[in-house]
Amino acid sequence: MPTSLCGTWDLVSNTNFDGYMMALGMSCMLISTYNNFVKCWICPMLRKVALKVKQRKVVEQVGDVYVVKTLSPLRNYLVSFRINEEFEEFTKGLDERHCKSLVTWEGKKLVCVQKGEKKNRGWAHWIEDEKLHMELCCEGQVCKQVFKRHD
Ligand code: VL7
């Protein structure tokens, strides 16, 4: 990993994050059981708050292990992996799904494919104009986020 991806990054733009969250099932269209009903009104509220919170990305490399932390006042999420080595991912605190994930380099892009219940799920990171760019995909939705270095 080029050292340029490592560091602390603050979110400066976030396009279609709502579409991405909806694709993950935070749309809450079904009302049947008590449990679902609760989910139904929590999801739109959670999405609304999630759209507003400041996200920070901390990317670290320790030996051949990579750690990517997504931090926010609402939730924190940590994933660690080795390049080209499939691993079990559980998206704890997010949509709480199990995936078989694989991270590879595709040229200058660090690309993750998250195989699981959701089709076409994954993300990519790359540096452009000294900023950290990210695409988050799920089903037909693409969320684009840009981070600037934390100062
Ligand atoms: C993960 C969130 C929506 C729950 C909180 C919203 C605040 C902060 O996958 C991601 O990063 C990859 C690439 O850097 C490494 O794991 C981004 C954010 C997706 C999905 C679920 C809304 C609650 C989010 C954690």
PDB file of C-alpha atoms and ligand atoms in Angstrom:
ATOM      1  CA  MET A   1       0.000   0.000   0.000  1.00  0.00           C
ATOM      2  CA  PRO A   2       1.519   3.359  -0.905  1.00  0.00           C
ATOM      3  CA  THR A   3       1.920   5.387   2.291  1.00  0.00           C
ATOM      4  CA  SER A   4      -0.309   7.977   0.643  1.00  0.00           C
ATOM      5  CA  LEU A   5      -3.485   6.000   1.534  1.00  0.00           C
ATOM      6  CA  CYS A   6      -2.420   5.792   5.181  1.00  0.00           C
ATOM      7  CA  GLY A   7      -3.400   8.481   7.592  1.00  0.00           C
ATOM      8  CA  THR A   8      -6.422  10.244   8.999  1.00  0.00           C
ATOM      9  CA  TRP A   9      -8.978  11.563   6.567  1.00  0.00           C
ATOM     10  CA  ASP A  10     -12.057  13.728   7.043  1.00  0.00           C
ATOM     11  CA  LEU A  11     -15.130  13.458   4.863  1.00  0.00           C
ATOM     12  CA  VAL A  12     -15.674  16.485   2.633  1.00  0.00           C
ATOM     13  CA  SER A  13     -18.259  15.183   0.184  1.00  0.00           C
ATOM     14  CA  ASN A  14     -20.738  12.345   0.217  1.00  0.00           C
ATOM     15  CA  THR A  15     -22.863  11.634  -2.848  1.00  0.00           C
ATOM     16  CA  ASN A  16     -25.736   9.141  -2.797  1.00  0.00           C
ATOM     17  CA  PHE A  17     -24.951   7.754   0.666  1.00  0.00           C
ATOM     18  CA  ASP A  18     -28.698   7.545   1.144  1.00  0.00           C
ATOM     19  CA  GLY A  19     -29.061   5.370  -1.964  1.00  0.00           C
ATOM     20  CA  TYR A  20     -26.315   3.086  -0.630  1.00  0.00           C
ATOM     21  CA  MET A  21     -27.984   2.771   2.774  1.00  0.00           C
ATOM     22  CA  MET A  22     -31.338   2.042   1.108  1.00  0.00           C
ATOM     23  CA  ALA A  23     -29.692  -0.681  -0.979  1.00  0.00           C
ATOM     24  CA  LEU A  24     -28.392  -2.183   2.268  1.00  0.00           C
ATOM     25  CA  GLY A  25     -31.998  -2.481   3.390  1.00  0.00           C
ATOM     26  CA  MET A  26     -32.383   0.585   5.548  1.00  0.00           C
ATOM     27  CA  SER A  27     -35.490   1.555   3.603  1.00  0.00           C
ATOM     28  CA  CYS A  28     -37.965  -0.256   5.841  1.00  0.00           C
ATOM     29  CA  MET A  29     -40.895  -0.838   3.501  1.00  0.00           C
ATOM     30  CA  LEU A  30     -42.274  -3.941   5.192  1.00  0.00           C
ATOM     31  CA  ILE A  31     -44.471  -3.676   8.233  1.00  0.00           C
ATOM     32  CA  SER A  32     -45.586  -6.998   9.625  1.00  0.00           C
ATOM     33  CA  THR A  33     -44.341  -7.934  13.070  1.00  0.00           C
ATOM     34  CA  TYR A  34     -43.707  -5.720  16.054  1.00  0.00           C
ATOM     35  CA  ASN A  35     -40.014  -6.121  15.436  1.00  0.00           C
ATOM     36  CA  ASN A  36     -40.309  -5.005  11.827  1.00  0.00           C
ATOM     37  CA  PHE A  37     -42.469  -2.103  12.800  1.00  0.00           C
ATOM     38  CA  VAL A  38     -39.800  -0.832  15.169  1.00  0.00           C
ATOM     39  CA  LYS A  39     -37.211  -1.249  12.433  1.00  0.00           C
ATOM     40  CA  CYS A  40     -39.514   0.659  10.118  1.00  0.00           C
ATOM     41  CA  TRP A  41     -39.426   3.904  11.944  1.00  0.00           C
ATOM     42  CA  ILE A  42     -35.874   3.622  13.203  1.00  0.00           C
ATOM     43  CA  CYS A  43     -34.350   3.161   9.750  1.00  0.00           C
ATOM     44  CA  PRO A  44     -35.442   6.467   8.156  1.00  0.00           C
ATOM     45  CA  MET A  45     -34.333   8.282  11.326  1.00  0.00           C
ATOM     46  CA  LEU A  46     -30.991   6.503  11.379  1.00  0.00           C
ATOM     47  CA  ARG A  47     -30.455   7.311   7.695  1.00  0.00           C
ATOM     48  CA  LYS A  48     -31.274  10.951   8.299  1.00  0.00           C
ATOM     49  CA  VAL A  49     -28.748  11.177  11.131  1.00  0.00           C
ATOM     50  CA  ALA A  50     -26.178   9.086   9.224  1.00  0.00           C
ATOM     51  CA  LEU A  51     -26.314  11.575   6.348  1.00  0.00           C
ATOM     52  CA  LYS A  52     -25.332  14.396   8.686  1.00  0.00           C
ATOM     53  CA  VAL A  53     -22.591  12.881  10.830  1.00  0.00           C
ATOM     54  CA  LYS A  54     -18.963  13.682  10.136  1.00  0.00           C
ATOM     55  CA  GLN A  55     -17.186  10.541   9.020  1.00  0.00           C
ATOM     56  CA  ARG A  56     -13.475  10.046   9.448  1.00  0.00           C
ATOM     57  CA  LYS A  57     -11.342   7.364   7.846  1.00  0.00           C
ATOM     58  CA  VAL A  58      -8.177   6.119   9.519  1.00  0.00           C
ATOM     59  CA  VAL A  59      -6.055   3.894   7.291  1.00  0.00           C
ATOM     60  CA  GLU A  60      -3.119   2.052   8.842  1.00  0.00           C
ATOM     61  CA  GLN A  61      -0.690  -0.616   7.787  1.00  0.00           C
ATOM     62  CA  VAL A  62       0.910  -2.854  10.392  1.00  0.00           C
ATOM     63  CA  GLY A  63       3.262  -5.309   8.727  1.00  0.00           C
ATOM     64  CA  ASP A  64       1.186  -6.878   5.967  1.00  0.00           C
ATOM     65  CA  VAL A  65      -2.092  -6.247   7.785  1.00  0.00           C
ATOM     66  CA  TYR A  66      -4.196  -3.294   6.792  1.00  0.00           C
ATOM     67  CA  VAL A  67      -6.635  -1.624   9.135  1.00  0.00           C
ATOM     68  CA  VAL A  68      -9.364   0.708   7.940  1.00  0.00           C
ATOM     69  CA  LYS A  69     -11.377   2.484  10.611  1.00  0.00           C
ATOM     70  CA  THR A  70     -14.513   4.426   9.780  1.00  0.00           C
ATOM     71  CA  LEU A  71     -15.278   6.706  12.699  1.00  0.00           C
ATOM     72  CA  SER A  72     -18.331   8.813  13.428  1.00  0.00           C
ATOM     73  CA  PRO A  73     -20.236  10.031  16.488  1.00  0.00           C
ATOM     74  CA  LEU A  74     -22.963   7.553  15.543  1.00  0.00           C
ATOM     75  CA  ARG A  75     -21.024   4.350  14.783  1.00  0.00           C
ATOM     76  CA  ASN A  76     -17.469   3.162  14.465  1.00  0.00           C
ATOM     77  CA  TYR A  77     -16.498   0.379  12.123  1.00  0.00           C
ATOM     78  CA  LEU A  78     -13.174  -1.386  11.802  1.00  0.00           C
ATOM     79  CA  VAL A  79     -12.014  -3.831   9.187  1.00  0.00           C
ATOM     80  CA  SER A  80      -8.587  -5.444   8.895  1.00  0.00           C
ATOM     81  CA  PHE A  81      -7.292  -7.612   6.103  1.00  0.00           C
ATOM     82  CA  ARG A  82      -4.362  -8.801   4.053  1.00  0.00           C
ATOM     83  CA  ILE A  83      -4.207  -8.076   0.339  1.00  0.00           C
ATOM     84  CA  ASN A  84      -5.263 -11.027  -1.881  1.00  0.00           C
ATOM     85  CA  GLU A  85      -6.473 -13.021   1.122  1.00  0.00           C
ATOM     86  CA  GLU A  86     -10.202 -13.675   1.436  1.00  0.00           C
ATOM     87  CA  PHE A  87     -11.587 -13.062   4.916  1.00  0.00           C
ATOM     88  CA  GLU A  88     -14.883 -13.279   6.794  1.00  0.00           C
ATOM     89  CA  GLU A  89     -16.356  -9.848   7.330  1.00  0.00           C
ATOM     90  CA  PHE A  90     -19.224  -9.052   9.664  1.00  0.00           C
ATOM     91  CA  THR A  91     -20.501  -5.515   9.265  1.00  0.00           C
ATOM     92  CA  LYS A  92     -21.096  -5.061  12.978  1.00  0.00           C
ATOM     93  CA  GLY A  93     -23.060  -1.975  13.908  1.00  0.00           C
ATOM     94  CA  LEU A  94     -23.815  -1.255  10.251  1.00  0.00           C
ATOM     95  CA  ASP A  95     -26.168  -3.592   8.368  1.00  0.00           C
ATOM     96  CA  GLU A  96     -24.898  -6.604  10.366  1.00  0.00           C
ATOM     97  CA  ARG A  97     -24.318  -8.948   7.445  1.00  0.00           C
ATOM     98  CA  HIS A  98     -21.713 -11.611   6.860  1.00  0.00           C
ATOM     99  CA  CYS A  99     -19.584 -11.318   3.748  1.00  0.00           C
ATOM    100  CA  LYS A 100     -16.635 -13.097   2.248  1.00  0.00           C
ATOM    101  CA  SER A 101     -14.428 -10.172   1.409  1.00  0.00           C
ATOM    102  CA  LEU A 102     -11.342  -9.856  -0.745  1.00  0.00           C
ATOM    103  CA  VAL A 103      -9.138  -6.799  -1.139  1.00  0.00           C
ATOM    104  CA  THR A 104      -6.808  -6.442  -4.125  1.00  0.00           C
ATOM    105  CA  TRP A 105      -4.873  -3.720  -5.884  1.00  0.00           C
ATOM    106  CA  GLU A 106      -6.252  -2.813  -9.297  1.00  0.00           C
ATOM    107  CA  GLY A 107      -3.648  -0.380 -10.520  1.00  0.00           C
ATOM    108  CA  LYS A 108      -3.784   2.533  -8.121  1.00  0.00           C
ATOM    109  CA  LYS A 109      -7.122   1.464  -6.658  1.00  0.00           C
ATOM    110  CA  LEU A 110      -7.510  -0.603  -3.526  1.00  0.00           C
ATOM    111  CA  VAL A 111     -10.574  -2.665  -4.357  1.00  0.00           C
ATOM    112  CA  CYS A 112     -12.734  -4.765  -2.038  1.00  0.00           C
ATOM    113  CA  VAL A 113     -15.378  -7.243  -3.195  1.00  0.00           C
ATOM    114  CA  GLN A 114     -17.845  -8.185  -0.441  1.00  0.00           C
ATOM    115  CA  LYS A 115     -19.535 -11.446  -1.453  1.00  0.00           C
ATOM    116  CA  GLY A 116     -22.738 -12.122   0.418  1.00  0.00           C
ATOM    117  CA  GLU A 117     -26.465 -11.599   0.422  1.00  0.00           C
ATOM    118  CA  LYS A 118     -26.181  -8.268  -1.377  1.00  0.00           C
ATOM    119  CA  LYS A 119     -25.203  -8.322  -5.029  1.00  0.00           C
ATOM    120  CA  ASN A 120     -22.445  -6.122  -6.442  1.00  0.00           C
ATOM    121  CA  ARG A 121     -21.279  -5.081  -2.993  1.00  0.00           C
ATOM    122  CA  GLY A 122     -17.876  -3.560  -2.417  1.00  0.00           C
ATOM    123  CA  TRP A 123     -15.721  -0.474  -2.216  1.00  0.00           C
ATOM    124  CA  ALA A 124     -12.676   1.102  -3.796  1.00  0.00           C
ATOM    125  CA  HIS A 125     -10.171   3.641  -2.494  1.00  0.00           C
ATOM    126  CA  TRP A 126      -7.693   5.713  -4.423  1.00  0.00           C
ATOM    127  CA  ILE A 127      -5.804   9.001  -4.159  1.00  0.00           C
ATOM    128  CA  GLU A 128      -6.603  11.838  -6.501  1.00  0.00           C
ATOM    129  CA  ASP A 129      -5.580  15.492  -6.065  1.00  0.00           C
ATOM    130  CA  GLU A 130      -4.142  14.663  -2.611  1.00  0.00           C
ATOM    131  CA  LYS A 131      -7.567  13.514  -1.493  1.00  0.00           C
ATOM    132  CA  LEU A 132      -8.787  10.057  -0.556  1.00  0.00           C
ATOM    133  CA  HIS A 133     -11.577   8.974  -2.863  1.00  0.00           C
ATOM    134  CA  MET A 134     -13.963   6.130  -2.197  1.00  0.00           C
ATOM    135  CA  GLU A 135     -16.737   4.418  -4.061  1.00  0.00           C
ATOM    136  CA  LEU A 136     -19.171   2.285  -2.083  1.00  0.00           C
ATOM    137  CA  CYS A 137     -21.354  -0.024  -4.168  1.00  0.00           C
ATOM    138  CA  CYS A 138     -24.363  -2.129  -3.357  1.00  0.00           C
ATOM    139  CA  GLU A 139     -26.794  -3.612  -5.853  1.00  0.00           C
ATOM    140  CA  GLY A 140     -27.457  -0.762  -8.314  1.00  0.00           C
ATOM    141  CA  GLN A 141     -26.294   2.063  -6.034  1.00  0.00           C
ATOM    142  CA  VAL A 142     -22.965   3.855  -5.973  1.00  0.00           C
ATOM    143  CA  CYS A 143     -22.026   6.230  -3.183  1.00  0.00           C
ATOM    144  CA  LYS A 144     -19.047   8.501  -3.809  1.00  0.00           C
ATOM    145  CA  GLN A 145     -17.121   9.921  -0.877  1.00  0.00           C
ATOM    146  CA  VAL A 146     -14.122  12.249  -0.849  1.00  0.00           C
ATOM    147  CA  PHE A 147     -11.887  12.823   2.202  1.00  0.00           C
ATOM    148  CA  LYS A 148      -9.225  15.421   2.841  1.00  0.00           C
ATOM    149  CA  ARG A 149      -6.242  14.878   5.085  1.00  0.00           C
ATOM    150  CA  HIS A 150      -6.932  15.731   8.688  1.00  0.00           C
ATOM    151  CA  ASP A 151      -4.774  18.616   9.848  1.00  0.00           C
TER     152      ASP A 151
HETATM  153  C1  VL7 B   1     -19.047   1.952   5.991  1.00  0.00           C
HETATM  154  C2  VL7 B   1     -22.568   2.611   6.525  1.00  0.00           C
HETATM  155  C3  VL7 B   1     -24.995   2.243   6.760  1.00  0.00           C
HETATM  156  C4  VL7 B   1     -25.561   2.134   9.170  1.00  0.00           C
HETATM  157  C5  VL7 B   1     -24.173   4.945  10.723  1.00  0.00           C
HETATM  158  C6  VL7 B   1     -23.621   5.799   9.651  1.00  0.00           C
HETATM  159  C7  VL7 B   1     -22.217   6.252   9.968  1.00  0.00           C
HETATM  160  C8  VL7 B   1     -19.919   5.409   9.943  1.00  0.00           C
HETATM  161  O1  VL7 B   1     -17.574   0.190   4.184  1.00  0.00           O
HETATM  162  C9  VL7 B   1     -17.161   1.229   4.548  1.00  0.00           C
HETATM  163  O2  VL7 B   1     -15.841   1.499   4.536  1.00  0.00           O
HETATM  164  C10 VL7 B   1     -14.951   0.594   3.950  1.00  0.00           C
HETATM  165  C11 VL7 B   1     -14.023   1.365   3.051  1.00  0.00           C
HETATM  166  O3  VL7 B   1     -13.334   2.374   3.736  1.00  0.00           O
HETATM  167  C12 VL7 B   1     -14.128  -0.079   5.023  1.00  0.00           C
HETATM  168  O4  VL7 B   1     -14.931  -0.752   5.922  1.00  0.00           O
HETATM  169  C13 VL7 B   1     -18.030   2.366   4.987  1.00  0.00           C
HETATM  170  C14 VL7 B   1     -20.136   2.958   6.108  1.00  0.00           C
HETATM  171  C15 VL7 B   1     -21.419   2.358   5.613  1.00  0.00           C
HETATM  172  C16 VL7 B   1     -23.742   1.787   6.092  1.00  0.00           C
HETATM  173  C17 VL7 B   1     -25.238   1.547   8.041  1.00  0.00           C
HETATM  174  C18 VL7 B   1     -25.735   3.605   9.341  1.00  0.00           C
HETATM  175  C19 VL7 B   1     -25.148   4.036  10.619  1.00  0.00           C
HETATM  176  C20 VL7 B   1     -21.229   5.369   9.288  1.00  0.00           C
HETATM  177  C21 VL7 B   1     -19.414   4.030  10.300  1.00  0.00           C
END
